[in-house]
mmCIF file of N, CA and C in Angstrom:
data_model
loop_
_atom_site.group_PDB
_atom_site.id
_atom_site.type_symbol
_atom_site.label_atom_id
_atom_site.label_comp_id
_atom_site.label_asym_id
_atom_site.label_seq_id
_atom_site.Cartn_x
_atom_site.Cartn_y
_atom_site.Cartn_z
ATOM 1 N N MET A 1 29.421 30.636 -55.074
ATOM 2 C CA MET A 1 29.676 29.844 -55.565
ATOM 3 C C MET A 1 29.597 28.627 -54.848
ATOM 4 N N GLY A 2 28.174 27.550 -55.746
ATOM 5 C CA GLY A 2 27.807 27.217 -54.823
ATOM 6 C C GLY A 2 29.043 25.473 -54.654
ATOM 7 N N LYS A 3 27.708 24.977 -53.539
ATOM 8 C CA LYS A 3 28.934 23.575 -53.876
ATOM 9 C C LYS A 3 29.449 22.490 -54.370
ATOM 10 N N GLU A 4 30.123 22.314 -54.556
ATOM 11 C CA GLU A 4 30.349 20.891 -55.241
ATOM 12 C C GLU A 4 30.011 19.994 -55.328
ATOM 13 N N PHE A 5 30.416 19.567 -53.951
ATOM 14 C CA PHE A 5 29.153 18.280 -53.685
ATOM 15 C C PHE A 5 27.935 18.491 -52.625
ATOM 16 N N GLY A 6 26.850 18.003 -52.932
ATOM 17 C CA GLY A 6 25.716 18.454 -52.072
ATOM 18 C C GLY A 6 26.183 17.287 -50.677
ATOM 19 N N ARG A 7 25.592 17.726 -49.568
ATOM 20 C CA ARG A 7 25.504 16.479 -48.369
ATOM 21 C C ARG A 7 25.076 15.565 -48.622
ATOM 22 N N SER A 8 24.037 14.900 -49.904
ATOM 23 C CA SER A 8 23.662 13.599 -49.774
ATOM 24 C C SER A 8 24.138 13.028 -50.831
ATOM 25 N N GLN A 9 25.248 13.628 -51.558
ATOM 26 C CA GLN A 9 26.409 13.174 -51.660
ATOM 27 C C GLN A 9 27.397 13.051 -51.363
ATOM 28 N N ARG A 10 27.583 13.325 -50.167
ATOM 29 C CA ARG A 10 29.185 12.778 -49.779
ATOM 30 C C ARG A 10 28.527 11.873 -48.211
ATOM 31 N N VAL A 11 26.921 11.845 -48.070
ATOM 32 C CA VAL A 11 26.883 10.697 -47.111
ATOM 33 C C VAL A 11 26.868 9.526 -48.317
ATOM 34 N N ALA A 12 26.031 9.662 -49.077
ATOM 35 C CA ALA A 12 25.767 8.598 -49.558
ATOM 36 C C ALA A 12 27.667 7.499 -50.154
ATOM 37 N N SER A 13 28.042 8.735 -50.593
ATOM 38 C CA SER A 13 29.937 7.692 -50.405
ATOM 39 C C SER A 13 30.278 7.384 -49.300
ATOM 40 N N GLU A 14 30.582 7.584 -48.022
ATOM 41 C CA GLU A 14 30.577 6.896 -47.022
ATOM 42 C C GLU A 14 29.553 6.128 -47.077
ATOM 43 N N MET A 15 28.602 6.375 -47.503
ATOM 44 C CA MET A 15 27.696 4.956 -46.632
ATOM 45 C C MET A 15 28.437 3.327 -47.915
ATOM 46 N N GLN A 16 28.565 3.854 -49.183
ATOM 47 C CA GLN A 16 28.161 3.195 -50.007
ATOM 48 C C GLN A 16 29.688 2.212 -49.256
ATOM 49 N N LYS A 17 31.359 3.570 -48.735
ATOM 50 C CA LYS A 17 32.213 2.427 -47.915
ATOM 51 C C LYS A 17 32.123 1.319 -46.537
ATOM 52 N N GLU A 18 30.368 2.349 -46.383
ATOM 53 C CA GLU A 18 30.509 1.333 -45.175
ATOM 54 C C GLU A 18 30.075 0.848 -45.565
ATOM 55 N N LEU A 19 28.900 0.115 -46.585
ATOM 56 C CA LEU A 19 28.390 -0.731 -47.091
ATOM 57 C C LEU A 19 29.227 -1.899 -46.817
ATOM 58 N N ALA A 20 29.954 -1.691 -47.968
ATOM 59 C CA ALA A 20 30.740 -3.171 -48.095
ATOM 60 C C ALA A 20 31.749 -2.888 -47.261
ATOM 61 N N SER A 21 31.662 -2.721 -46.419
ATOM 62 C CA SER A 21 32.593 -2.810 -45.028
ATOM 63 C C SER A 21 32.024 -3.802 -44.624
ATOM 64 N N ILE A 22 30.617 -3.544 -44.031
ATOM 65 C CA ILE A 22 29.381 -4.548 -43.893
ATOM 66 C C ILE A 22 29.369 -6.006 -43.949
ATOM 67 N N MET A 23 29.124 -5.270 -46.084
ATOM 68 C CA MET A 23 29.049 -7.165 -46.278
ATOM 69 C C MET A 23 30.148 -8.122 -46.399
ATOM 70 N N LEU A 24 31.690 -6.616 -46.341
ATOM 71 C CA LEU A 24 32.600 -8.050 -46.259
ATOM 72 C C LEU A 24 32.783 -8.218 -44.454
ATOM 73 N N ARG A 25 32.492 -7.759 -43.953
ATOM 74 C CA ARG A 25 33.475 -8.383 -42.525
ATOM 75 C C ARG A 25 32.224 -9.111 -41.845
ATOM 76 N N ASP A 26 31.022 -8.447 -41.948
ATOM 77 C CA ASP A 26 29.328 -8.426 -40.976
ATOM 78 C C ASP A 26 28.603 -9.936 -41.180
ATOM 79 N N VAL A 27 28.580 -9.236 -42.631
ATOM 80 C CA VAL A 27 26.972 -10.056 -42.966
ATOM 81 C C VAL A 27 27.479 -11.640 -43.408
ATOM 82 N N LYS A 28 27.490 -12.507 -42.486
ATOM 83 C CA LYS A 28 27.654 -13.955 -42.517
ATOM 84 C C LYS A 28 26.490 -15.469 -42.907
ATOM 85 N N ASP A 29 25.943 -14.227 -44.129
ATOM 86 C CA ASP A 29 25.168 -15.425 -44.718
ATOM 87 C C ASP A 29 24.717 -16.327 -45.718
ATOM 88 N N SER A 30 25.339 -17.244 -45.543
ATOM 89 C CA SER A 30 26.278 -18.465 -46.478
ATOM 90 C C SER A 30 24.699 -18.338 -48.124
ATOM 91 N N ARG A 31 23.503 -17.861 -48.320
ATOM 92 C CA ARG A 31 22.839 -17.429 -49.599
ATOM 93 C C ARG A 31 23.495 -16.810 -50.132
ATOM 94 N N LEU A 32 24.360 -15.672 -49.700
ATOM 95 C CA LEU A 32 24.885 -14.458 -50.943
ATOM 96 C C LEU A 32 26.124 -14.372 -51.607
ATOM 97 N N GLY A 33 26.676 -14.665 -52.292
ATOM 98 C CA GLY A 33 27.297 -14.985 -53.216
ATOM 99 C C GLY A 33 28.612 -14.275 -53.055
ATOM 100 N N PHE A 34 29.144 -13.054 -54.442
ATOM 101 C CA PHE A 34 30.400 -12.041 -53.699
ATOM 102 C C PHE A 34 29.623 -11.373 -54.404
ATOM 103 N N VAL A 35 29.506 -10.520 -53.535
ATOM 104 C CA VAL A 35 28.277 -9.313 -53.681
ATOM 105 C C VAL A 35 29.533 -7.672 -53.526
ATOM 106 N N THR A 36 29.241 -7.357 -54.711
ATOM 107 C CA THR A 36 30.002 -5.743 -54.725
ATOM 108 C C THR A 36 28.678 -4.699 -54.755
ATOM 109 N N ILE A 37 28.938 -3.179 -54.101
ATOM 110 C CA ILE A 37 28.390 -2.303 -54.081
ATOM 111 C C ILE A 37 28.969 -1.421 -54.595
ATOM 112 N N ASN A 38 27.946 -0.985 -56.019
ATOM 113 C CA ASN A 38 28.953 0.318 -57.209
ATOM 114 C C ASN A 38 27.879 1.427 -56.897
ATOM 115 N N ASP A 39 26.954 1.606 -56.550
ATOM 116 C CA ASP A 39 26.726 2.802 -55.800
ATOM 117 C C ASP A 39 25.807 3.291 -55.411
ATOM 118 N N VAL A 40 25.211 4.297 -54.625
ATOM 119 C CA VAL A 40 24.162 4.774 -53.515
ATOM 120 C C VAL A 40 23.855 5.878 -54.138
ATOM 121 N N GLU A 41 22.370 5.657 -54.058
ATOM 122 C CA GLU A 41 21.569 6.675 -54.268
ATOM 123 C C GLU A 41 20.818 7.669 -53.148
ATOM 124 N N LEU A 42 21.225 8.823 -52.973
ATOM 125 C CA LEU A 42 19.975 8.702 -51.506
ATOM 126 C C LEU A 42 19.012 9.350 -51.960
ATOM 127 N N SER A 43 18.144 9.207 -51.795
ATOM 128 C CA SER A 43 16.820 10.744 -51.680
ATOM 129 C C SER A 43 17.368 11.923 -51.058
ATOM 130 N N LYS A 44 16.669 12.710 -51.886
ATOM 131 C CA LYS A 44 17.189 14.781 -51.122
ATOM 132 C C LYS A 44 17.349 14.674 -49.268
ATOM 133 N N ASP A 45 15.816 14.643 -48.626
ATOM 134 C CA ASP A 45 15.759 14.009 -47.180
ATOM 135 C C ASP A 45 16.709 13.383 -46.522
ATOM 136 N N LEU A 46 17.485 12.156 -47.496
ATOM 137 C CA LEU A 46 18.253 11.022 -46.757
ATOM 138 C C LEU A 46 17.184 9.906 -46.356
ATOM 139 N N ALA A 47 16.238 10.352 -46.534
ATOM 140 C CA ALA A 47 15.679 8.533 -46.597
ATOM 141 C C ALA A 47 15.305 7.866 -46.715
ATOM 142 N N VAL A 48 16.113 7.483 -48.124
ATOM 143 C CA VAL A 48 15.750 6.154 -48.815
ATOM 144 C C VAL A 48 17.706 6.643 -49.499
ATOM 145 N N ALA A 49 17.917 5.000 -49.403
ATOM 146 C CA ALA A 49 19.196 4.203 -50.475
ATOM 147 C C ALA A 49 18.635 3.421 -51.046
ATOM 148 N N LYS A 50 19.225 3.683 -52.522
ATOM 149 C CA LYS A 50 18.825 3.290 -53.051
ATOM 150 C C LYS A 50 20.551 2.535 -53.930
ATOM 151 N N ILE A 51 20.659 0.941 -53.113
ATOM 152 C CA ILE A 51 21.675 0.684 -53.783
ATOM 153 C C ILE A 51 21.502 -0.879 -54.991
ATOM 154 N N PHE A 52 22.475 0.160 -55.366
ATOM 155 C CA PHE A 52 22.850 -0.855 -56.253
ATOM 156 C C PHE A 52 24.272 -1.785 -56.471
ATOM 157 N N VAL A 53 23.922 -3.098 -56.751
ATOM 158 C CA VAL A 53 24.879 -4.431 -56.571
ATOM 159 C C VAL A 53 25.049 -4.760 -57.274
ATOM 160 N N THR A 54 26.866 -5.741 -57.784
ATOM 161 C CA THR A 54 26.546 -6.881 -58.750
ATOM 162 C C THR A 54 26.675 -7.338 -57.833
ATOM 163 N N VAL A 55 26.585 -8.880 -58.956
ATOM 164 C CA VAL A 55 27.224 -10.274 -58.115
ATOM 165 C C VAL A 55 27.610 -10.759 -58.774
ATOM 166 N N LEU A 56 28.954 -11.465 -58.498
ATOM 167 C CA LEU A 56 29.930 -11.866 -59.751
ATOM 168 C C LEU A 56 29.446 -13.643 -59.779
ATOM 169 N N ASN A 57 30.058 -14.237 -60.377
ATOM 170 C CA ASN A 57 29.708 -15.927 -61.014
ATOM 171 C C ASN A 57 28.210 -16.330 -60.694
ATOM 172 N N ALA A 58 27.474 -15.893 -61.367
ATOM 173 C CA ALA A 58 25.789 -15.927 -60.966
ATOM 174 C C ALA A 58 24.986 -15.943 -62.063
ATOM 175 N N ASP A 59 24.186 -16.705 -62.042
ATOM 176 C CA ASP A 59 22.874 -16.193 -63.379
ATOM 177 C C ASP A 59 21.802 -15.292 -63.171
ATOM 178 N N ASN A 60 21.405 -14.574 -64.120
ATOM 179 C CA ASN A 60 19.980 -14.400 -63.710
ATOM 180 C C ASN A 60 19.259 -14.867 -62.281
ATOM 181 N N ALA A 61 18.877 -15.485 -62.396
ATOM 182 C CA ALA A 61 18.426 -15.831 -60.768
ATOM 183 C C ALA A 61 18.992 -15.571 -60.064
ATOM 184 N N GLY A 62 20.194 -16.914 -59.710
ATOM 185 C CA GLY A 62 20.583 -16.313 -58.400
ATOM 186 C C GLY A 62 21.568 -14.138 -58.167
ATOM 187 N N LYS A 63 21.979 -14.124 -59.104
ATOM 188 C CA LYS A 63 20.997 -12.388 -59.124
ATOM 189 C C LYS A 63 20.066 -12.148 -58.747
ATOM 190 N N ALA A 64 18.956 -12.405 -59.241
ATOM 191 C CA ALA A 64 18.075 -11.446 -58.419
ATOM 192 C C ALA A 64 17.475 -12.189 -57.308
ATOM 193 N N ALA A 65 18.413 -13.297 -56.395
ATOM 194 C CA ALA A 65 18.108 -14.604 -55.564
ATOM 195 C C ALA A 65 19.450 -13.022 -54.331
ATOM 196 N N ASN A 66 20.199 -12.981 -54.060
ATOM 197 C CA ASN A 66 20.518 -12.758 -53.973
ATOM 198 C C ASN A 66 20.160 -10.893 -53.815
ATOM 199 N N VAL A 67 19.786 -10.595 -54.320
ATOM 200 C CA VAL A 67 18.938 -8.690 -54.032
ATOM 201 C C VAL A 67 17.874 -9.892 -53.075
ATOM 202 N N LYS A 68 17.285 -10.398 -53.352
ATOM 203 C CA LYS A 68 16.325 -10.834 -52.247
ATOM 204 C C LYS A 68 16.766 -10.811 -51.421
ATOM 205 N N VAL A 69 17.747 -11.561 -50.813
ATOM 206 C CA VAL A 69 18.545 -12.230 -49.347
ATOM 207 C C VAL A 69 18.658 -10.352 -49.334
ATOM 208 N N LEU A 70 19.521 -9.590 -50.010
ATOM 209 C CA LEU A 70 19.725 -8.750 -48.971
ATOM 210 C C LEU A 70 18.634 -8.071 -48.893
ATOM 211 N N ASN A 71 17.225 -7.760 -49.310
ATOM 212 C CA ASN A 71 16.365 -6.733 -49.433
ATOM 213 C C ASN A 71 16.357 -6.973 -48.165
ATOM 214 N N GLU A 72 16.035 -8.693 -47.427
ATOM 215 C CA GLU A 72 15.848 -9.526 -46.341
ATOM 216 C C GLU A 72 15.961 -8.860 -44.801
ATOM 217 N N ILE A 73 17.152 -9.213 -45.794
ATOM 218 C CA ILE A 73 18.674 -8.460 -44.342
ATOM 219 C C ILE A 73 19.248 -7.305 -44.218
ATOM 220 N N SER A 74 17.755 -6.435 -45.038
ATOM 221 C CA SER A 74 18.511 -4.936 -45.194
ATOM 222 C C SER A 74 18.429 -4.101 -43.898
ATOM 223 N N PRO A 75 17.527 -4.885 -42.438
ATOM 224 C CA PRO A 75 17.753 -4.137 -41.655
ATOM 225 C C PRO A 75 18.404 -4.870 -40.247
ATOM 226 N N PHE A 76 19.163 -6.042 -40.527
ATOM 227 C CA PHE A 76 20.334 -6.210 -39.648
ATOM 228 C C PHE A 76 21.218 -4.807 -40.797
ATOM 229 N N ILE A 77 21.596 -5.280 -41.743
ATOM 230 C CA ILE A 77 22.578 -4.239 -42.348
ATOM 231 C C ILE A 77 22.531 -2.714 -41.365
ATOM 232 N N ARG A 78 21.095 -2.140 -41.490
ATOM 233 C CA ARG A 78 20.793 -0.875 -41.010
ATOM 234 C C ARG A 78 21.381 -0.517 -39.938
ATOM 235 N N HIS A 79 20.840 -0.976 -39.010
ATOM 236 C CA HIS A 79 21.468 -1.621 -37.634
ATOM 237 C C HIS A 79 23.042 -1.845 -37.421
ATOM 238 N N GLU A 80 23.992 -2.277 -38.191
ATOM 239 C CA GLU A 80 24.615 -2.123 -38.553
ATOM 240 C C GLU A 80 25.905 -0.503 -38.593
ATOM 241 N N LEU A 81 24.963 -0.226 -39.669
ATOM 242 C CA LEU A 81 25.402 0.975 -40.589
ATOM 243 C C LEU A 81 25.367 2.813 -39.417
ATOM 244 N N ALA A 82 24.347 2.205 -38.850
ATOM 245 C CA ALA A 82 24.204 2.676 -37.562
ATOM 246 C C ALA A 82 24.648 3.380 -36.456
ATOM 247 N N LYS A 83 25.823 1.644 -36.718
ATOM 248 C CA LYS A 83 26.568 2.314 -34.675
ATOM 249 C C LYS A 83 27.841 2.516 -36.145
ATOM 250 N N ARG A 84 28.055 2.381 -37.676
ATOM 251 C CA ARG A 84 28.741 3.040 -38.014
ATOM 252 C C ARG A 84 29.278 4.776 -38.487
ATOM 253 N N MET A 85 27.947 4.841 -38.829
ATOM 254 C CA MET A 85 27.984 6.624 -39.077
ATOM 255 C C MET A 85 26.843 7.558 -38.174
ATOM 256 N N ARG A 86 27.901 8.796 -37.936
ATOM 257 C CA ARG A 86 26.768 9.881 -37.395
ATOM 258 C C ARG A 86 26.250 10.456 -37.865
ATOM 259 N N LEU A 87 24.790 9.636 -38.118
ATOM 260 C CA LEU A 87 23.903 10.884 -38.754
ATOM 261 C C LEU A 87 22.734 9.934 -37.637
ATOM 262 N N ARG A 88 21.401 10.553 -37.679
ATOM 263 C CA ARG A 88 20.386 10.985 -36.536
ATOM 264 C C ARG A 88 19.638 10.023 -36.871
ATOM 265 N N HIS A 89 19.421 9.481 -38.283
ATOM 266 C CA HIS A 89 18.386 9.290 -38.661
ATOM 267 C C HIS A 89 19.176 8.266 -39.836
ATOM 268 N N ILE A 90 19.148 7.079 -40.002
ATOM 269 C CA ILE A 90 19.095 6.165 -40.935
ATOM 270 C C ILE A 90 18.777 6.031 -42.021
ATOM 271 N N SER A 91 19.232 5.932 -43.567
ATOM 272 C CA SER A 91 18.157 5.949 -44.552
ATOM 273 C C SER A 91 17.416 4.721 -44.766
ATOM 274 N N GLU A 92 16.467 4.108 -45.203
ATOM 275 C CA GLU A 92 15.596 3.103 -45.279
ATOM 276 C C GLU A 92 16.288 2.296 -46.878
ATOM 277 N N LEU A 93 17.147 1.250 -46.594
ATOM 278 C CA LEU A 93 17.878 0.478 -47.882
ATOM 279 C C LEU A 93 16.372 -0.224 -48.145
ATOM 280 N N HIS A 94 16.748 -0.821 -50.080
ATOM 281 C CA HIS A 94 16.190 -0.426 -51.342
ATOM 282 C C HIS A 94 17.915 -1.116 -51.944
ATOM 283 N N PHE A 95 17.885 -2.455 -52.204
ATOM 284 C CA PHE A 95 18.757 -3.132 -52.682
ATOM 285 C C PHE A 95 18.532 -3.518 -54.142
ATOM 286 N N TYR A 96 19.320 -3.381 -55.359
ATOM 287 C CA TYR A 96 18.819 -3.089 -56.733
ATOM 288 C C TYR A 96 20.345 -4.236 -57.552
ATOM 289 N N TYR A 97 19.874 -4.709 -58.375
ATOM 290 C CA TYR A 97 20.917 -5.169 -58.874
ATOM 291 C C TYR A 97 21.181 -4.225 -60.903
ATOM 292 N N ASP A 98 22.795 -3.952 -60.497
ATOM 293 C CA ASP A 98 23.838 -2.933 -61.266
ATOM 294 C C ASP A 98 23.673 -3.799 -62.296
ATOM 295 N N ASN A 99 22.808 -3.346 -64.127
ATOM 296 C CA ASN A 99 23.434 -4.282 -64.889
ATOM 297 C C ASN A 99 24.238 -3.263 -66.104
ATOM 298 N N SER A 100 24.674 -2.649 -64.826
ATOM 299 C CA SER A 100 26.218 -2.151 -65.896
ATOM 300 C C SER A 100 27.433 -2.955 -66.195
ATOM 301 N N PHE A 101 27.732 -3.662 -65.303
ATOM 302 C CA PHE A 101 28.940 -4.435 -65.344
ATOM 303 C C PHE A 101 28.360 -5.306 -66.600
ATOM 304 N N ASP A 102 27.391 -6.111 -67.036
ATOM 305 C CA ASP A 102 27.113 -6.549 -66.866
ATOM 306 C C ASP A 102 27.233 -6.437 -68.351
ATOM 307 N N THR A 103 26.162 -4.746 -68.845
ATOM 308 C CA THR A 103 26.381 -4.125 -70.134
ATOM 309 C C THR A 103 28.074 -4.084 -70.734
ATOM 310 N N GLY A 104 28.744 -3.540 -69.981
ATOM 311 C CA GLY A 104 30.155 -4.003 -70.524
ATOM 312 C C GLY A 104 30.857 -4.890 -71.086
ATOM 313 N N MET A 105 30.267 -5.785 -70.270
ATOM 314 C CA MET A 105 31.217 -7.020 -70.772
ATOM 315 C C MET A 105 30.414 -7.653 -71.281
ATOM 316 N N ARG A 106 29.234 -7.341 -71.878
ATOM 317 C CA ARG A 106 28.421 -7.578 -73.574
ATOM 318 C C ARG A 106 29.536 -6.445 -74.371
ATOM 319 N N VAL A 107 29.002 -4.732 -74.249
ATOM 320 C CA VAL A 107 30.021 -4.380 -75.506
ATOM 321 C C VAL A 107 30.815 -4.961 -75.837
ATOM 322 N N ALA A 108 32.179 -5.111 -74.488
ATOM 323 C CA ALA A 108 33.888 -5.112 -74.442
ATOM 324 C C ALA A 108 33.663 -6.921 -75.785
ATOM 325 N N ALA A 109 32.623 -8.003 -75.078
ATOM 326 C CA ALA A 109 32.791 -8.736 -75.752
ATOM 327 C C ALA A 109 32.634 -8.709 -77.606
ATOM 328 N N LEU A 110 31.668 -7.811 -77.719
ATOM 329 C CA LEU A 110 31.394 -7.820 -78.772
ATOM 330 C C LEU A 110 32.035 -6.938 -79.728
ATOM 331 N N LEU A 111 32.454 -5.998 -79.443
ATOM 332 C CA LEU A 111 33.845 -5.978 -79.722
ATOM 333 C C LEU A 111 34.934 -6.567 -80.280
ATOM 334 N N HIS A 112 35.380 -7.300 -79.149
ATOM 335 C CA HIS A 112 36.461 -7.778 -79.537
ATOM 336 C C HIS A 112 35.482 -8.963 -80.528
ATOM 337 N N GLU A 113 35.114 -9.523 -81.230
ATOM 338 C CA GLU A 113 33.913 -9.107 -81.892
ATOM 339 C C GLU A 113 33.939 -9.507 -83.205
ATOM 340 N N LEU A 114 33.572 -8.886 -83.138
ATOM 341 C CA LEU A 114 34.039 -6.945 -84.094
ATOM 342 C C LEU A 114 36.076 -6.921 -84.993
ATOM 343 N N GLU A 115 36.832 -6.696 -83.195
ATOM 344 C CA GLU A 115 38.045 -6.270 -83.912
ATOM 345 C C GLU A 115 38.701 -7.475 -84.291
ATOM 346 N N GLY A 116 38.080 -8.953 -84.023
ATOM 347 C CA GLY A 116 38.808 -10.999 -84.487
ATOM 348 C C GLY A 116 37.536 -10.345 -86.139
ATOM 349 N N GLY A 117 36.794 -10.121 -86.982
ATOM 350 C CA GLY A 117 36.222 -10.341 -87.806
ATOM 351 C C GLY A 117 37.022 -8.419 -88.446
ATOM 352 N N LYS A 118 38.022 -8.025 -88.708
ATOM 353 C CA LYS A 118 37.957 -7.298 -88.900
ATOM 354 C C LYS A 118 39.233 -8.085 -89.536
ATOM 355 N N SER A 119 40.281 -8.088 -88.391
ATOM 356 C CA SER A 119 41.661 -8.502 -88.994
ATOM 357 C C SER A 119 41.437 -9.903 -89.446
ATOM 358 N N ALA A 120 40.667 -10.386 -89.080
ATOM 359 C CA ALA A 120 40.377 -11.759 -90.016
ATOM 360 C C ALA A 120 40.236 -11.600 -91.431
ATOM 361 N N ALA A 121 39.304 -10.450 -91.434
ATOM 362 C CA ALA A 121 39.379 -9.772 -92.962
ATOM 363 C C ALA A 121 40.470 -8.932 -93.813
ATOM 364 N N ALA A 122 40.989 -8.466 -93.145
ATOM 365 C CA ALA A 122 42.382 -7.803 -93.909
ATOM 366 C C ALA A 122 43.131 -9.546 -94.290
ATOM 367 N N GLY A 123 43.303 -9.900 -93.206
ATOM 368 C CA GLY A 123 45.102 -10.936 -93.067
ATOM 369 C C GLY A 123 43.757 -11.717 -95.065
ATOM 370 N N ALA A 124 42.259 -11.641 -94.908
ATOM 371 C CA ALA A 124 42.084 -12.676 -95.988
ATOM 372 C C ALA A 124 42.361 -11.697 -97.215
ATOM 373 N N ASP A 125 41.996 -10.245 -97.120
ATOM 374 C CA ASP A 125 42.932 -9.045 -98.660
ATOM 375 C C ASP A 125 44.189 -9.765 -98.151
ATOM 376 N N HIS A 126 44.392 -9.439 -97.757
ATOM 377 C CA HIS A 126 46.438 -9.872 -97.748
ATOM 378 C C HIS A 126 46.461 -11.130 -98.514
ATOM 379 N N SER A 127 46.269 -12.226 -98.727
ATOM 380 C CA SER A 127 46.308 -13.397 -98.757
ATOM 381 C C SER A 127 45.894 -12.717 -100.797
ATOM 382 N N GLU A 128 44.729 -12.761 -100.948
ATOM 383 C CA GLU A 128 44.600 -12.320 -102.407
ATOM 384 C C GLU A 128 45.242 -11.268 -102.813
ATOM 385 N N GLN A 129 46.247 -10.684 -102.242
ATOM 386 C CA GLN A 129 47.182 -9.444 -103.149
ATOM 387 C C GLN A 129 48.245 -10.626 -103.435
ATOM 388 N N ASP A 130 48.809 -11.654 -102.769
ATOM 389 C CA ASP A 130 50.189 -12.727 -102.828
ATOM 390 C C ASP A 130 49.889 -12.837 -104.091
ATOM 391 N N ASP A 131 48.093 -13.667 -104.355
ATOM 392 C CA ASP A 131 48.192 -14.420 -105.149
ATOM 393 C C ASP A 131 48.776 -13.977 -107.073
#
């Protein structure tokens, strides 16, 4: 029977927790907004980490600017991560914006709009039957 979670998945999970803590407590860059760490994907050899983030209350330019700042300060974040994780080598960090939150909000708005249209149509059908 194989392992349910491979080493890279376990390390990625722990890295996500530590990165969230570092972002909350140690990163004091005024250029950053409210950044959340959504996911961490590690290469099989653990050399490279793709870190997917979302930025709340920011337009597209603000989101891109936040990701740019994170990539600029990644050596500092990597150093802090090295202090906290018991690994011989710490992965190279690459930050990317995660569109899934925006997509989910857009789908929810469309469903709400569709639901509103159905109830309005149902209300019109009932009023025609009363005549």
